[in-house]
Coordinates of C-alpha atoms in Angstrom, one line a residue:
Chain A
M1 CA 56.5 121.7 2.6
S2 CA 55.1 118.3 4.0
P3 CA 56.4 115.2 3.3
E4 CA 53.4 114.2 1.4
I5 CA 53.4 116.6 -1.1
K6 CA 57.2 116.3 -1.5
G7 CA 56.8 113.0 -1.7
L8 CA 54.0 113.4 -4.3
I9 CA 56.1 115.7 -6.4
I10 CA 59.5 113.8 -6.3
G11 CA 57.4 110.6 -7.0
A12 CA 56.1 112.3 -10.1
L13 CA 58.9 113.1 -12.2
F14 CA 60.5 109.4 -11.0
G15 CA 57.9 108.2 -12.5
A16 CA 57.8 110.1 -15.2
A17 CA 61.4 110.0 -15.9
L18 CA 60.9 106.2 -16.1
Y19 CA 58.3 106.4 -18.6
L20 CA 60.3 108.8 -21.2
G21 CA 63.2 106.4 -20.3
G22 CA 62.1 103.9 -21.5
L23 CA 62.9 101.6 -18.3
A24 CA 58.7 101.4 -17.6
D25 CA 58.4 99.7 -20.5
P26 CA 59.3 96.0 -20.0
D27 CA 60.5 95.4 -23.8
K28 CA 63.5 97.7 -23.1
I29 CA 64.3 95.8 -20.0
I30 CA 63.5 92.3 -21.1
G31 CA 65.6 93.7 -23.7
T32 CA 68.5 94.0 -22.2
L33 CA 68.3 91.3 -19.5
R34 CA 68.9 90.0 -23.3
L35 CA 72.1 92.3 -24.2
K36 CA 69.8 92.6 -27.4
D37 CA 68.6 96.4 -26.6
L38 CA 70.8 98.2 -24.7
H39 CA 69.0 101.2 -24.2
A40 CA 68.2 101.4 -20.5
L41 CA 71.0 99.4 -19.2
R42 CA 73.0 102.5 -21.0
T43 CA 70.3 104.9 -19.0
I44 CA 71.1 102.6 -15.9
L45 CA 74.2 103.4 -16.0
L46 CA 74.2 107.1 -16.5
F47 CA 71.7 107.3 -14.2
I48 CA 73.6 106.3 -10.9
V49 CA 76.9 107.6 -12.1
T50 CA 75.5 111.3 -12.3
G51 CA 73.5 109.9 -9.2
M52 CA 76.3 108.6 -7.5
A53 CA 78.5 112.1 -8.1
G54 CA 75.8 114.2 -7.5
I55 CA 75.4 112.7 -3.9
W56 CA 79.3 113.4 -2.8
I57 CA 78.6 117.0 -3.8
L58 CA 75.6 117.1 -1.4
D59 CA 77.6 115.2 1.2
G60 CA 80.3 117.7 0.9
L61 CA 77.8 121.2 0.9
G62 CA 76.6 119.0 4.2
L63 CA 72.9 118.5 3.0
A64 CA 72.9 114.9 2.1
H65 CA 70.0 112.4 3.4
Y66 CA 71.4 108.7 3.2
D67 CA 69.3 105.7 3.6
I68 CA 71.2 102.7 3.5
K69 CA 70.6 99.3 3.9
P70 CA 71.7 96.3 5.5
T71 CA 73.9 93.7 4.2
I72 CA 72.7 90.7 6.4
W73 CA 74.4 89.1 3.0
I74 CA 72.5 85.7 2.8
P75 CA 69.3 87.3 2.5
V76 CA 70.3 89.8 0.4
T77 CA 71.7 88.2 -2.2
L78 CA 68.2 85.5 -2.0
G79 CA 65.9 88.8 -3.0
G80 CA 68.1 89.9 -5.3
V81 CA 67.4 86.1 -6.8
F82 CA 63.7 86.2 -6.5
L83 CA 63.7 90.1 -7.7
G84 CA 66.2 88.9 -10.2
I85 CA 63.6 85.9 -11.3
G86 CA 60.3 88.2 -11.5
F87 CA 62.6 90.9 -13.6
G88 CA 63.1 88.7 -16.3
M89 CA 59.4 86.6 -16.0
S90 CA 58.3 90.0 -16.1
G91 CA 60.6 92.9 -17.0
Y92 CA 59.0 94.5 -14.4
C93 CA 60.9 96.0 -11.0
P94 CA 58.2 97.4 -8.3
G95 CA 58.3 101.4 -9.9
T96 CA 58.1 100.5 -13.4
G97 CA 55.6 98.3 -12.6
L98 CA 53.3 100.1 -10.9
A99 CA 54.8 103.6 -13.3
C100 CA 53.3 100.7 -16.0
A101 CA 50.3 100.1 -15.1
A102 CA 49.7 103.2 -15.6
A103 CA 50.9 103.5 -18.5
G104 CA 47.6 101.3 -19.7
R105 CA 49.4 97.4 -19.0
I106 CA 47.3 95.8 -18.2
D107 CA 49.8 92.5 -17.2
A108 CA 51.6 95.3 -15.0
L109 CA 48.8 96.1 -13.8
V110 CA 48.1 92.0 -12.9
T111 CA 52.4 92.3 -12.3
V112 CA 51.7 94.8 -9.4
L113 CA 48.6 92.8 -7.8
G114 CA 50.8 90.2 -7.6
M115 CA 53.1 92.6 -5.7
F116 CA 50.8 92.8 -3.6
L117 CA 50.5 89.8 -2.0
G118 CA 54.1 89.0 -2.4
A119 CA 54.8 92.0 0.5
L120 CA 51.8 90.0 2.3
V121 CA 53.9 86.3 2.0
Y122 CA 56.7 88.7 3.6
I123 CA 55.0 90.4 6.4
L124 CA 53.3 86.5 7.6
I125 CA 56.9 84.6 7.3
Y126 CA 59.2 87.6 8.8
P127 CA 58.3 86.3 13.1
S128 CA 59.6 82.7 11.8
V129 CA 61.9 82.6 8.4
I130 CA 62.8 85.6 8.3
V131 CA 63.5 86.9 11.6
P132 CA 66.2 84.1 12.0
L133 CA 67.8 84.8 8.7
E134 CA 68.7 88.2 9.7
S135 CA 70.2 87.1 12.3
F136 CA 73.7 86.8 11.5
A137 CA 76.4 87.7 8.5
N138 CA 75.1 90.6 9.0
A139 CA 77.5 92.9 7.8
G140 CA 75.5 96.5 9.3
K141 CA 74.4 99.4 6.8
V142 CA 77.9 100.5 5.8
T143 CA 79.4 101.6 2.4
F144 CA 82.4 100.3 0.7
T145 CA 84.5 103.3 2.6
D146 CA 82.7 101.5 5.6
A147 CA 83.5 97.8 4.6
T148 CA 87.5 98.0 3.5
G149 CA 89.0 101.8 5.1
I150 CA 89.7 102.5 1.7
P151 CA 88.9 106.3 1.1
R152 CA 85.5 107.3 -0.7
F153 CA 87.3 109.0 -3.6
V154 CA 89.0 105.7 -4.3
F155 CA 85.7 104.3 -4.9
G156 CA 83.5 106.8 -6.5
I157 CA 86.6 107.8 -9.6
S158 CA 86.0 104.3 -9.9
L159 CA 82.4 104.1 -10.4
I160 CA 82.6 107.1 -12.5
G161 CA 85.7 105.7 -15.0
L162 CA 83.7 102.0 -15.0
G163 CA 80.2 103.9 -15.7
L164 CA 82.2 105.7 -18.8
A165 CA 84.3 103.4 -20.0
A166 CA 80.6 100.5 -20.2
L167 CA 79.1 103.3 -21.8
T168 CA 81.3 103.7 -24.3
L169 CA 82.3 100.2 -24.9
T170 CA 78.1 99.6 -25.4
M171 CA 78.3 102.7 -27.5
R172 CA 77.6 99.9 -30.5
E173 CA 74.4 98.1 -30.1
P174 CA 74.4 94.5 -30.9
K175 CA 72.6 93.6 -34.1
P176 CA 69.3 91.6 -33.0
D177 CA 68.9 89.1 -34.7
T178 CA 65.6 88.3 -35.7
Q179 CA 65.6 84.7 -36.2
G180 CA 66.4 84.3 -31.8
Chain B
M1 CA 54.2 94.2 -38.7
Q2 CA 54.6 97.8 -36.4
D3 CA 53.1 96.3 -33.5
L4 CA 55.9 93.6 -33.6
M5 CA 58.5 95.8 -33.5
V6 CA 59.7 96.9 -30.4
K7 CA 60.0 101.0 -30.2
R8 CA 62.4 103.0 -29.2
A9 CA 61.4 105.2 -25.7
P10 CA 60.4 108.9 -25.8
L11 CA 64.3 110.1 -24.7
P12 CA 67.2 109.5 -26.1
W13 CA 69.5 106.9 -23.0
W14 CA 71.6 110.6 -22.0
A15 CA 69.1 112.4 -21.3
A16 CA 66.8 109.8 -19.7
G17 CA 69.9 109.4 -17.4
L18 CA 70.9 112.7 -16.6
L19 CA 66.9 113.8 -15.5
L20 CA 66.9 110.1 -13.8
G21 CA 70.1 111.4 -11.7
A22 CA 69.2 114.7 -11.2
I23 CA 65.9 113.1 -9.8
Q24 CA 68.4 111.7 -7.9
I25 CA 70.3 113.9 -6.1
L26 CA 66.6 115.5 -5.5
A27 CA 65.3 113.0 -3.8
V28 CA 68.7 112.8 -1.4
A29 CA 68.5 116.9 -0.5
A30 CA 65.5 116.8 0.0
E31 CA 64.6 113.4 2.1
K32 CA 66.1 110.7 1.1
P33 CA 67.0 108.5 -1.9
L34 CA 65.0 107.0 -3.9
G35 CA 62.9 103.3 -3.1
V36 CA 59.8 102.2 -3.9
S37 CA 58.6 98.5 -2.6
T38 CA 58.5 98.9 1.5
Q39 CA 55.5 101.1 0.6
F40 CA 53.6 97.5 -1.0
V41 CA 53.9 96.2 2.7
V42 CA 53.0 99.7 4.7
V43 CA 49.5 99.0 2.7
D44 CA 49.2 95.4 3.1
A45 CA 49.7 96.6 6.5
V46 CA 48.1 99.3 7.2
I47 CA 45.0 96.8 5.5
L48 CA 46.4 94.4 8.6
H49 CA 45.3 96.9 11.1
K50 CA 42.3 97.4 10.6
T51 CA 40.5 93.5 9.5
A52 CA 43.5 91.7 12.3
P53 CA 44.7 94.3 15.0
E54 CA 45.5 91.7 17.5
Y55 CA 47.6 89.7 15.0
S56 CA 49.5 93.5 13.8
I57 CA 50.3 95.1 17.2
S58 CA 51.8 92.0 18.7
H59 CA 53.9 91.2 15.4
P60 CA 56.8 92.0 15.2
L61 CA 57.4 94.1 12.0
I62 CA 54.3 95.4 11.1
S63 CA 54.1 97.0 15.0
Q64 CA 56.7 100.2 13.9
E65 CA 55.2 103.0 13.6
K66 CA 56.8 103.1 9.9
Y67 CA 54.5 100.0 9.0
S68 CA 51.3 101.8 10.7
R69 CA 51.0 104.4 8.5
V70 CA 51.2 106.3 5.4
G71 CA 54.0 109.4 4.6
Y72 CA 56.5 110.8 2.4
G73 CA 57.2 107.3 0.9
F74 CA 53.5 106.5 0.3
W75 CA 52.9 109.5 -1.7
L76 CA 56.3 108.6 -3.5
D77 CA 55.3 105.6 -5.2
V78 CA 50.8 108.0 -6.0
G79 CA 53.4 110.4 -7.7
I80 CA 54.8 107.6 -9.8
I81 CA 51.6 106.3 -10.5
L82 CA 50.6 110.0 -11.5
G83 CA 53.4 111.0 -12.8
A84 CA 53.8 108.1 -15.4
L85 CA 50.2 108.6 -16.4
G86 CA 50.9 112.2 -16.9
A87 CA 54.1 111.3 -18.7
A88 CA 51.8 108.0 -21.0
L89 CA 48.7 111.3 -21.9
A90 CA 51.3 114.0 -22.4
T91 CA 53.4 112.2 -25.6
G92 CA 49.9 110.2 -26.7
G93 CA 51.6 106.4 -25.3
W94 CA 49.0 105.9 -23.9
K95 CA 47.3 102.7 -24.7
L96 CA 45.0 99.2 -23.2
R97 CA 47.4 96.5 -23.9
G98 CA 47.6 93.1 -22.1
L99 CA 51.5 92.1 -24.4
P100 CA 54.5 93.3 -24.2
V101 CA 57.3 93.2 -27.8
W102 CA 59.3 90.1 -26.5
A103 CA 56.3 88.3 -25.2
K104 CA 54.9 88.5 -28.5
A105 CA 57.6 87.4 -30.3
N106 CA 58.2 84.5 -27.9
R107 CA 54.5 83.5 -29.3
Q108 CA 52.7 84.0 -24.8
S109 CA 49.2 84.6 -25.8
V110 CA 47.3 87.1 -22.3
P111 CA 46.1 84.6 -20.0
V112 CA 49.5 82.7 -19.8
R113 CA 51.3 86.3 -20.0
L114 CA 49.4 87.6 -17.2
G115 CA 49.2 83.9 -14.9
I116 CA 53.4 84.4 -15.7
G117 CA 53.1 88.1 -14.1
F118 CA 51.2 88.0 -11.2
I119 CA 53.6 84.8 -10.4
A120 CA 56.5 87.1 -11.1
G121 CA 55.1 89.8 -9.1
I122 CA 54.9 87.5 -5.9
L123 CA 58.9 87.2 -6.2
I124 CA 59.0 90.8 -7.4
L125 CA 58.2 92.5 -4.1
F126 CA 59.3 89.3 -1.7
G127 CA 62.8 89.5 -3.0
A128 CA 62.8 93.1 -2.8
R129 CA 62.3 92.9 0.8
L130 CA 64.2 89.9 1.6
A131 CA 66.9 92.3 0.6
H132 CA 65.2 95.6 2.2
G133 CA 65.1 97.3 -1.0
C134 CA 64.7 97.1 -5.1
T135 CA 65.9 97.9 -8.0
S136 CA 65.9 101.8 -7.0
G137 CA 66.1 101.3 -3.3
N138 CA 69.1 98.4 -3.3
F139 CA 71.0 98.9 -6.4
A140 CA 70.8 102.6 -8.4
S141 CA 70.8 104.1 -4.8
G142 CA 72.4 101.7 -3.2
L143 CA 75.3 102.0 -5.9
S144 CA 74.6 105.9 -5.7
Q145 CA 75.9 105.7 -1.9
L146 CA 78.3 103.4 -2.7
A147 CA 76.2 101.3 0.1
L148 CA 78.3 97.3 0.2
S149 CA 74.7 95.8 0.2
S150 CA 74.1 96.7 -3.5
I151 CA 76.3 94.5 -4.1
P152 CA 75.1 90.9 -3.5
F153 CA 72.0 92.1 -4.5
A154 CA 73.0 93.4 -7.6
A155 CA 75.0 89.8 -8.4
G156 CA 71.2 88.1 -7.8
L157 CA 69.3 90.5 -9.4
F158 CA 71.5 90.9 -12.8
G159 CA 72.8 87.0 -13.1
F160 CA 69.4 85.1 -12.7
G161 CA 67.4 88.4 -13.7
M162 CA 69.6 86.8 -17.1
L163 CA 69.0 84.7 -17.1
T164 CA 65.6 83.9 -16.2
A165 CA 64.6 86.2 -19.4
M166 CA 66.5 83.4 -21.3
L167 CA 64.5 81.4 -20.2
F168 CA 61.5 83.0 -21.3
Y169 CA 62.6 85.2 -24.0
P170 CA 64.8 82.8 -26.1
K171 CA 63.5 84.8 -30.0
T172 CA 64.3 88.4 -30.3
P173 CA 62.4 90.8 -31.9
A174 CA 62.9 93.7 -34.0
I175 CA 64.2 96.5 -31.9
E176 CA 63.8 100.2 -33.7
P177 CA 67.2 101.6 -33.0
D178 CA 67.9 104.6 -31.0
K179 CA 68.4 108.2 -33.2
K180 CA 71.2 108.5 -35.3
G181 CA 72.9 111.0 -32.9
D182 CA 72.1 109.6 -29.2
T183 CA 74.3 107.4 -29.4

C-alpha cells in the first residue's frame, strides 16, 4: 500500500475517533482543563495506556515503528508552555483543530489559519533562534529506560497502574457549578 | 437553554479510549506513531519553495527532503479532516457554529472568540514545533512509547493549559452527564 493511501486511511480513522470520542470538541477539552468534565481526561488516559500496552506487544513481535522525539529540555518545556496557553485559550490542538473545523466550527477554522502562521513564524526564526536554542541541554531521542537504565517493564507496569488508578479516582464526575 | 449545555460525546470514554488506542497501535505497526503538527510546517515550506526558492534551499530546516514535499504525514492530516467530517455528518452533529458553550457561558462574542482562536492557533503550532511534537506526537504518542520528552512537555502543556483555561473560562456552563453505566 502506498504511504499516501496508508496515511489517508489511518488519518480518517483517527479523525473519526477524535470526533466520536469528544476530543474534537473544545467544550470537552476546556471542561477537562477546568477539572469540571472529566470525559476527555479519561478518554486520553485510556488512549495512552492502550497504545502503550499495544506498542509494547508490537515491540516484542518486532513490528513496532518508533518515532521518539528528542528531549531538548528548554525548547521542549517552552513548547509545551506555548501550546498549553493556546490549548487553554481555545480548547484546540493541531489534530482536534483540523477535526473541529471539518465538523463546521468556524472558530476552529480560524485557529487552523493561525496555526499556519505559527508554522511560518517557526520557519522564519528557525535559523536565528531555534538552532542556538537546540544546541545545549539535549538528552537526545531517549526513552525512560535509556535515560535511567531501569528496565522497560517497570515503567510499563507503573504507567498501566497509574492509568488505572487515575481512572478509578476520577470515576465520580465533579459536580459542575452553574454559578462559576 | 439547550444550547447552553455541554453535550455528552457520541461515544462513552472507555469506547473512545480503546478505539483511539487501537488506531495508535495500527499506526505504529503500519508506519509510525500518530502525529499531526509537522505537516503545517511542510505545507508552509512547500509554498515557500514555490514563492521564495533561493531562501528555501539555503534554509537549514525547510531545505531538508522531509519539508520539501508532501507524503504519509500530510495525507494523515487530510484523513483527519475527512474522517471527522464523515463522523460528524453520520451522527447528525455537523453544524456551522462559531461559539463553544464554554465561550457562551463566559460571554465571549463571536469576533472576540475568533480573535482568541487565531492567536491561540499561532501559539499552538509554534509551541508544537518548538517541542518537536504536539498533543498527539509528543504527549499521547510520546508517553505510549515511554519517551522522556513527554514529561517536560506534558508539564508545560497541562500546567499552563489549566492556568489559561481558568483565566479565560472562569464560569462553568451546565454539563450533560455521561449515560448511567458509562462511568
